[in-house]
Amino acid sequence: LTPEFFTGNGDFLVNADELQLGTMQDGSTLHDVHLPPWAKHPRDFIRKNRKALESDYVSAHLPAWIDLIFGCKQKGQAALQADNL
Protein backbone atom coordinates (compact mmCIF):
# COMPACT_ATOMS: atom_id res chain seq x y z
CA LEU A 1 0.00 0.00 0.00
CA THR A 2 1.03 3.56 -0.58
CA PRO A 3 1.29 6.24 2.14
CA GLU A 4 -1.93 7.83 0.91
CA PHE A 5 -3.85 4.96 2.53
CA PHE A 6 -2.62 6.09 5.97
CA THR A 7 -2.16 9.86 5.78
CA GLY A 8 -4.10 12.84 4.49
CA ASN A 9 -7.83 13.15 4.15
CA GLY A 10 -8.67 10.53 1.53
CA ASP A 11 -9.15 12.89 -1.40
CA PHE A 12 -7.56 10.34 -3.73
CA LEU A 13 -10.58 8.08 -3.15
CA VAL A 14 -13.05 10.63 -4.54
CA ASN A 15 -13.48 11.53 -8.21
CA ALA A 16 -13.97 15.23 -7.47
CA ASP A 17 -13.07 16.24 -11.05
CA GLU A 18 -15.84 14.03 -12.47
CA LEU A 19 -13.35 12.22 -14.73
CA GLN A 20 -14.75 9.69 -17.17
CA LEU A 21 -13.34 6.47 -15.67
CA GLY A 22 -15.24 4.05 -17.88
CA THR A 23 -17.92 1.50 -17.19
CA MET A 24 -18.14 -1.83 -15.46
CA GLN A 25 -19.33 -5.02 -17.12
CA ASP A 26 -22.88 -4.39 -15.91
CA GLY A 27 -22.89 -0.98 -17.64
CA SER A 28 -22.68 1.15 -14.49
CA THR A 29 -20.19 4.00 -14.60
CA LEU A 30 -17.13 4.18 -12.39
CA HIS A 31 -16.89 7.14 -10.04
CA ASP A 32 -15.62 7.24 -6.44
CA VAL A 33 -13.86 4.31 -4.79
CA HIS A 34 -16.35 2.06 -3.03
CA LEU A 35 -15.31 1.98 0.61
CA PRO A 36 -15.76 -1.05 2.87
CA PRO A 37 -18.85 -1.05 5.11
CA TRP A 38 -16.77 -0.19 8.20
CA ALA A 39 -15.71 3.18 6.71
CA LYS A 40 -18.29 5.96 6.85
CA HIS A 41 -16.38 8.28 4.49
CA PRO A 42 -12.85 8.64 3.02
CA ARG A 43 -11.43 10.39 6.10
CA ASP A 44 -12.80 7.65 8.34
CA PHE A 45 -11.21 5.04 6.04
CA ILE A 46 -7.79 6.75 6.33
CA ARG A 47 -8.12 7.21 10.09
CA LYS A 48 -8.99 3.54 10.65
CA ASN A 49 -6.18 2.35 8.36
CA ARG A 50 -3.69 4.49 10.28
CA LYS A 51 -5.02 3.23 13.61
CA ALA A 52 -4.64 -0.38 12.44
CA LEU A 53 -1.12 0.26 11.14
CA GLU A 54 -0.10 1.74 14.50
CA SER A 55 -1.71 -1.06 16.52
CA ASP A 56 0.15 -3.40 18.86
CA TYR A 57 -0.89 -6.36 16.68
CA VAL A 58 0.76 -4.93 13.56
CA SER A 59 3.86 -3.94 15.52
CA ALA A 60 4.16 -7.48 16.86
CA HIS A 61 3.74 -9.10 13.42
CA LEU A 62 5.72 -6.65 11.30
CA PRO A 63 8.93 -8.73 11.31
CA ALA A 64 7.03 -11.72 9.90
CA TRP A 65 5.54 -9.57 7.14
CA ILE A 66 9.00 -8.21 6.26
CA ASP A 67 10.28 -11.79 5.95
CA LEU A 68 7.43 -12.60 3.55
CA ILE A 69 7.86 -9.54 1.36
CA PHE A 70 11.58 -8.76 1.47
CA GLY A 71 13.32 -11.52 3.37
CA CYS A 72 13.97 -15.19 3.75
CA LYS A 73 10.39 -16.31 2.98
CA GLN A 74 10.28 -14.80 -0.52
CA LYS A 75 11.10 -18.02 -2.32
CA GLY A 76 12.10 -21.61 -1.92
CA GLN A 77 11.12 -23.99 0.84
CA ALA A 78 10.57 -21.20 3.40
CA ALA A 79 8.10 -19.49 1.05
CA LEU A 80 6.32 -22.79 0.42
CA GLN A 81 5.98 -23.46 4.15
CA ALA A 82 4.67 -19.92 4.71
CA ASP A 83 2.11 -20.22 1.85
CA ASN A 84 3.88 -17.32 0.17
CA LEU A 85 3.87 -18.53 -3.43
Tab-separated table of N, CA and C in Angstrom:
chain	number	residue	atom	x	y	z
A	1	LEU	N	0.822	-1.186	0.000
A	1	LEU	CA	0.000	0.000	0.000
A	1	LEU	C	0.865	1.248	0.000
A	2	THR	N	0.316	2.287	-0.525
A	2	THR	CA	1.032	3.562	-0.579
A	2	THR	C	0.698	4.412	0.648
A	3	PRO	N	1.539	5.396	0.955
A	3	PRO	CA	1.295	6.237	2.136
A	3	PRO	C	-0.063	6.928	2.133
A	4	GLU	N	-0.643	7.160	0.972
A	4	GLU	CA	-1.933	7.831	0.906
A	4	GLU	C	-3.022	7.072	1.658
A	5	PHE	N	-2.858	5.755	1.826
A	5	PHE	CA	-3.855	4.960	2.535
A	5	PHE	C	-3.809	5.181	4.041
A	6	PHE	N	-2.788	5.899	4.529
A	6	PHE	CA	-2.621	6.088	5.971
A	6	PHE	C	-2.491	7.545	6.392
A	7	THR	N	-2.323	8.446	5.450
A	7	THR	CA	-2.157	9.860	5.782
A	7	THR	C	-3.104	10.702	4.934
A	8	GLY	N	-3.267	11.942	5.287
A	8	GLY	CA	-4.098	12.839	4.494
A	8	GLY	C	-5.564	12.688	4.818
A	9	ASN	N	-6.390	13.138	3.902
A	9	ASN	CA	-7.828	13.155	4.151
A	9	ASN	C	-8.626	12.235	3.234
A	10	GLY	N	-7.967	11.474	2.391
A	10	GLY	CA	-8.669	10.527	1.532
A	10	GLY	C	-9.171	11.102	0.229
A	11	ASP	N	-8.695	12.291	-0.144
A	11	ASP	CA	-9.149	12.894	-1.400
A	11	ASP	C	-8.908	12.010	-2.618
A	12	PHE	N	-7.871	11.182	-2.568
A	12	PHE	CA	-7.563	10.341	-3.727
A	12	PHE	C	-8.623	9.264	-3.961
A	13	LEU	N	-9.522	9.078	-3.018
A	13	LEU	CA	-10.583	8.078	-3.146
A	13	LEU	C	-11.852	8.638	-3.788
A	14	VAL	N	-11.857	9.951	-4.017
A	14	VAL	CA	-13.049	10.635	-4.536
A	14	VAL	C	-12.736	11.216	-5.916
A	15	ASN	N	-13.627	10.999	-6.849
A	15	ASN	CA	-13.478	11.527	-8.207
A	15	ASN	C	-14.079	12.928	-8.272
A	16	ALA	N	-13.438	13.864	-7.577
A	16	ALA	CA	-13.968	15.233	-7.469
A	16	ALA	C	-13.991	15.958	-8.808
A	17	ASP	N	-13.125	15.584	-9.741
A	17	ASP	CA	-13.069	16.243	-11.046
A	17	ASP	C	-14.035	15.634	-12.056
A	18	GLU	N	-14.841	14.669	-11.597
A	18	GLU	CA	-15.836	14.027	-12.471
A	18	GLU	C	-15.196	13.439	-13.732
A	19	LEU	N	-14.026	12.845	-13.588
A	19	LEU	CA	-13.346	12.223	-14.726
A	19	LEU	C	-14.152	11.043	-15.244
A	20	GLN	N	-14.106	10.838	-16.550
A	20	GLN	CA	-14.749	9.688	-17.167
A	20	GLN	C	-13.833	8.486	-16.951
A	21	LEU	N	-14.196	7.606	-16.030
A	21	LEU	CA	-13.342	6.472	-15.674
A	21	LEU	C	-13.790	5.169	-16.326
A	22	GLY	N	-14.788	5.242	-17.177
A	22	GLY	CA	-15.237	4.050	-17.883
A	22	GLY	C	-16.453	3.418	-17.228
A	23	THR	N	-16.758	2.214	-17.695
A	23	THR	CA	-17.923	1.499	-17.189
A	23	THR	C	-17.522	0.097	-16.755
A	24	MET	N	-18.345	-0.451	-15.903
A	24	MET	CA	-18.142	-1.831	-15.456
A	24	MET	C	-18.874	-2.759	-16.410
A	25	GLN	N	-18.705	-4.050	-16.222
A	25	GLN	CA	-19.328	-5.018	-17.116
A	25	GLN	C	-20.849	-4.940	-17.100
A	26	ASP	N	-21.417	-4.495	-15.975
A	26	ASP	CA	-22.881	-4.385	-15.908
A	26	ASP	C	-23.399	-3.077	-16.485
A	27	GLY	N	-22.495	-2.233	-17.011
A	27	GLY	CA	-22.886	-0.982	-17.640
A	27	GLY	C	-22.872	0.224	-16.711
A	28	SER	N	-22.717	0.005	-15.417
A	28	SER	CA	-22.676	1.145	-14.493
A	28	SER	C	-21.346	1.883	-14.641
A	29	THR	N	-21.394	3.189	-14.431
A	29	THR	CA	-20.192	3.997	-14.602
A	29	THR	C	-19.356	3.994	-13.328
A	30	LEU	N	-18.050	4.105	-13.520
A	30	LEU	CA	-17.129	4.185	-12.392
A	30	LEU	C	-17.052	5.620	-11.908
A	31	HIS	N	-16.966	5.793	-10.600
A	31	HIS	CA	-16.890	7.142	-10.035
A	31	HIS	C	-15.942	7.117	-8.837
A	32	ASP	N	-16.457	7.279	-7.651
A	32	ASP	CA	-15.625	7.243	-6.443
A	32	ASP	C	-15.269	5.795	-6.099
A	33	VAL	N	-14.225	5.637	-5.306
A	33	VAL	CA	-13.857	4.314	-4.793
A	33	VAL	C	-14.952	3.861	-3.827
A	34	HIS	N	-15.385	2.615	-3.961
A	34	HIS	CA	-16.354	2.058	-3.026
A	34	HIS	C	-15.614	1.651	-1.761
A	35	LEU	N	-15.966	2.257	-0.656
A	35	LEU	CA	-15.313	1.977	0.613
A	35	LEU	C	-15.944	0.763	1.284
A	36	PRO	N	-15.189	0.084	2.139
A	36	PRO	CA	-15.764	-1.046	2.865
A	36	PRO	C	-16.851	-0.562	3.839
A	37	PRO	N	-17.735	-1.452	4.247
A	37	PRO	CA	-18.848	-1.053	5.112
A	37	PRO	C	-18.410	-0.412	6.435
A	38	TRP	N	-17.232	-0.730	6.920
A	38	TRP	CA	-16.769	-0.192	8.201
A	38	TRP	C	-16.254	1.243	8.095
A	39	ALA	N	-16.178	1.794	6.901
A	39	ALA	CA	-15.715	3.177	6.712
A	39	ALA	C	-16.897	4.056	6.313
A	40	LYS	N	-17.153	5.077	7.110
A	40	LYS	CA	-18.291	5.958	6.848
A	40	LYS	C	-18.025	6.918	5.702
A	41	HIS	N	-16.774	7.336	5.527
A	41	HIS	CA	-16.379	8.279	4.486
A	41	HIS	C	-14.859	8.167	4.310
A	42	PRO	N	-14.287	8.789	3.278
A	42	PRO	CA	-12.850	8.638	3.021
A	42	PRO	C	-11.954	8.987	4.219
A	43	ARG	N	-12.263	10.045	4.935
A	43	ARG	CA	-11.427	10.394	6.102
A	43	ARG	C	-11.485	9.318	7.168
A	44	ASP	N	-12.653	8.736	7.366
A	44	ASP	CA	-12.801	7.650	8.335
A	44	ASP	C	-11.986	6.436	7.895
A	45	PHE	N	-12.000	6.147	6.596
A	45	PHE	CA	-11.210	5.040	6.038
A	45	PHE	C	-9.728	5.239	6.331
A	46	ILE	N	-9.206	6.447	6.085
A	46	ILE	CA	-7.794	6.748	6.325
A	46	ILE	C	-7.477	6.653	7.816
A	47	ARG	N	-8.342	7.218	8.643
A	47	ARG	CA	-8.121	7.209	10.090
A	47	ARG	C	-8.055	5.781	10.625
A	48	LYS	N	-8.963	4.925	10.172
A	48	LYS	CA	-8.986	3.537	10.654
A	48	LYS	C	-7.801	2.744	10.113
A	49	ASN	N	-7.387	3.002	8.876
A	49	ASN	CA	-6.181	2.346	8.356
A	49	ASN	C	-4.956	2.725	9.178
A	50	ARG	N	-4.833	4.016	9.491
A	50	ARG	CA	-3.689	4.486	10.281
A	50	ARG	C	-3.705	3.872	11.679
A	51	LYS	N	-4.898	3.812	12.275
A	51	LYS	CA	-5.022	3.228	13.607
A	51	LYS	C	-4.612	1.750	13.587
A	52	ALA	N	-5.020	1.035	12.561
A	52	ALA	CA	-4.641	-0.376	12.438
A	52	ALA	C	-3.130	-0.517	12.241
A	53	LEU	N	-2.553	0.325	11.404
A	53	LEU	CA	-1.121	0.265	11.136
A	53	LEU	C	-0.313	0.519	12.405
A	54	GLU	N	-0.811	1.382	13.270
A	54	GLU	CA	-0.100	1.735	14.495
A	54	GLU	C	-0.468	0.839	15.676
A	55	SER	N	-1.242	-0.197	15.433
A	55	SER	CA	-1.706	-1.063	16.517
A	55	SER	C	-0.596	-1.966	17.047
A	56	ASP	N	-0.801	-2.462	18.254
A	56	ASP	CA	0.149	-3.404	18.863
A	56	ASP	C	0.241	-4.689	18.042
A	57	TYR	N	-0.889	-5.135	17.481
A	57	TYR	CA	-0.893	-6.364	16.679
A	57	TYR	C	0.039	-6.241	15.479
A	58	VAL	N	-0.088	-5.134	14.742
A	58	VAL	CA	0.755	-4.933	13.560
A	58	VAL	C	2.216	-4.803	13.980
A	59	SER	N	2.475	-4.078	15.043
A	59	SER	CA	3.856	-3.939	15.519
A	59	SER	C	4.455	-5.294	15.865
A	60	ALA	N	3.671	-6.162	16.474
A	60	ALA	CA	4.165	-7.482	16.865
A	60	ALA	C	4.406	-8.396	15.668
A	61	HIS	N	3.643	-8.209	14.584
A	61	HIS	CA	3.735	-9.099	13.422
A	61	HIS	C	4.510	-8.507	12.249
A	62	LEU	N	4.986	-7.302	12.386
A	62	LEU	CA	5.718	-6.645	11.300
A	62	LEU	C	6.956	-7.420	10.861
A	63	PRO	N	7.762	-7.967	11.763
A	63	PRO	CA	8.930	-8.732	11.308
A	63	PRO	C	8.565	-9.926	10.421
A	64	ALA	N	7.461	-10.591	10.725
A	64	ALA	CA	7.029	-11.725	9.896
A	64	ALA	C	6.618	-11.258	8.510
A	65	TRP	N	5.943	-10.118	8.434
A	65	TRP	CA	5.540	-9.569	7.143
A	65	TRP	C	6.765	-9.188	6.318
A	66	ILE	N	7.763	-8.588	6.963
A	66	ILE	CA	9.000	-8.211	6.261
A	66	ILE	C	9.683	-9.445	5.696
A	67	ASP	N	9.696	-10.548	6.460
A	67	ASP	CA	10.281	-11.795	5.954
A	67	ASP	C	9.551	-12.290	4.713
A	68	LEU	N	8.214	-12.149	4.701
A	68	LEU	CA	7.432	-12.604	3.548
A	68	LEU	C	7.690	-11.751	2.316
A	69	ILE	N	7.771	-10.456	2.494
A	69	ILE	CA	7.857	-9.544	1.357
A	69	ILE	C	9.291	-9.321	0.887
A	70	PHE	N	10.213	-9.130	1.824
A	70	PHE	CA	11.583	-8.763	1.467
A	70	PHE	C	12.633	-9.782	1.882
A	71	GLY	N	12.283	-10.703	2.743
A	71	GLY	CA	13.316	-11.520	3.370
A	71	GLY	C	13.351	-12.971	2.970
A	72	CYS	N	13.645	-13.783	3.961
A	72	CYS	CA	13.972	-15.190	3.753
A	72	CYS	C	12.785	-16.029	3.290
A	73	LYS	N	11.562	-15.525	3.389
A	73	LYS	CA	10.390	-16.306	2.979
A	73	LYS	C	9.833	-15.864	1.634
A	74	GLN	N	10.696	-15.233	0.821
A	74	GLN	CA	10.282	-14.802	-0.517
A	74	GLN	C	10.183	-15.960	-1.489
A	75	LYS	N	11.069	-16.915	-1.350
A	75	LYS	CA	11.105	-18.016	-2.322
A	75	LYS	C	11.660	-19.266	-1.663
A	76	GLY	N	11.560	-20.342	-2.401
A	76	GLY	CA	12.101	-21.608	-1.918
A	76	GLY	C	11.219	-22.290	-0.896
A	77	GLN	N	11.842	-23.186	-0.144
A	77	GLN	CA	11.121	-23.992	0.840
A	77	GLN	C	10.470	-23.129	1.913
A	78	ALA	N	11.151	-22.081	2.373
A	78	ALA	CA	10.574	-21.201	3.397
A	78	ALA	C	9.302	-20.533	2.888
A	79	ALA	N	9.293	-20.108	1.626
A	79	ALA	CA	8.102	-19.491	1.045
A	79	ALA	C	6.969	-20.514	0.931
A	80	LEU	N	7.310	-21.732	0.540
A	80	LEU	CA	6.315	-22.793	0.425
A	80	LEU	C	5.683	-23.080	1.788
A	81	GLN	N	6.493	-23.188	2.816
A	81	GLN	CA	5.977	-23.460	4.150
A	81	GLN	C	5.141	-22.299	4.698
A	82	ALA	N	5.416	-21.100	4.257
A	82	ALA	CA	4.670	-19.920	4.711
A	82	ALA	C	3.480	-19.601	3.805
A	83	ASP	N	3.180	-20.479	2.833
A	83	ASP	CA	2.115	-20.221	1.847
A	83	ASP	C	2.309	-18.890	1.164
A	84	ASN	N	3.542	-18.606	0.787
A	84	ASN	CA	3.885	-17.322	0.167
A	84	ASN	C	4.320	-17.524	-1.281
A	85	LEU	N	3.552	-18.307	-2.012
A	85	LEU	CA	3.868	-18.529	-3.427
A	85	LEU	C	2.741	-18.056	-4.305
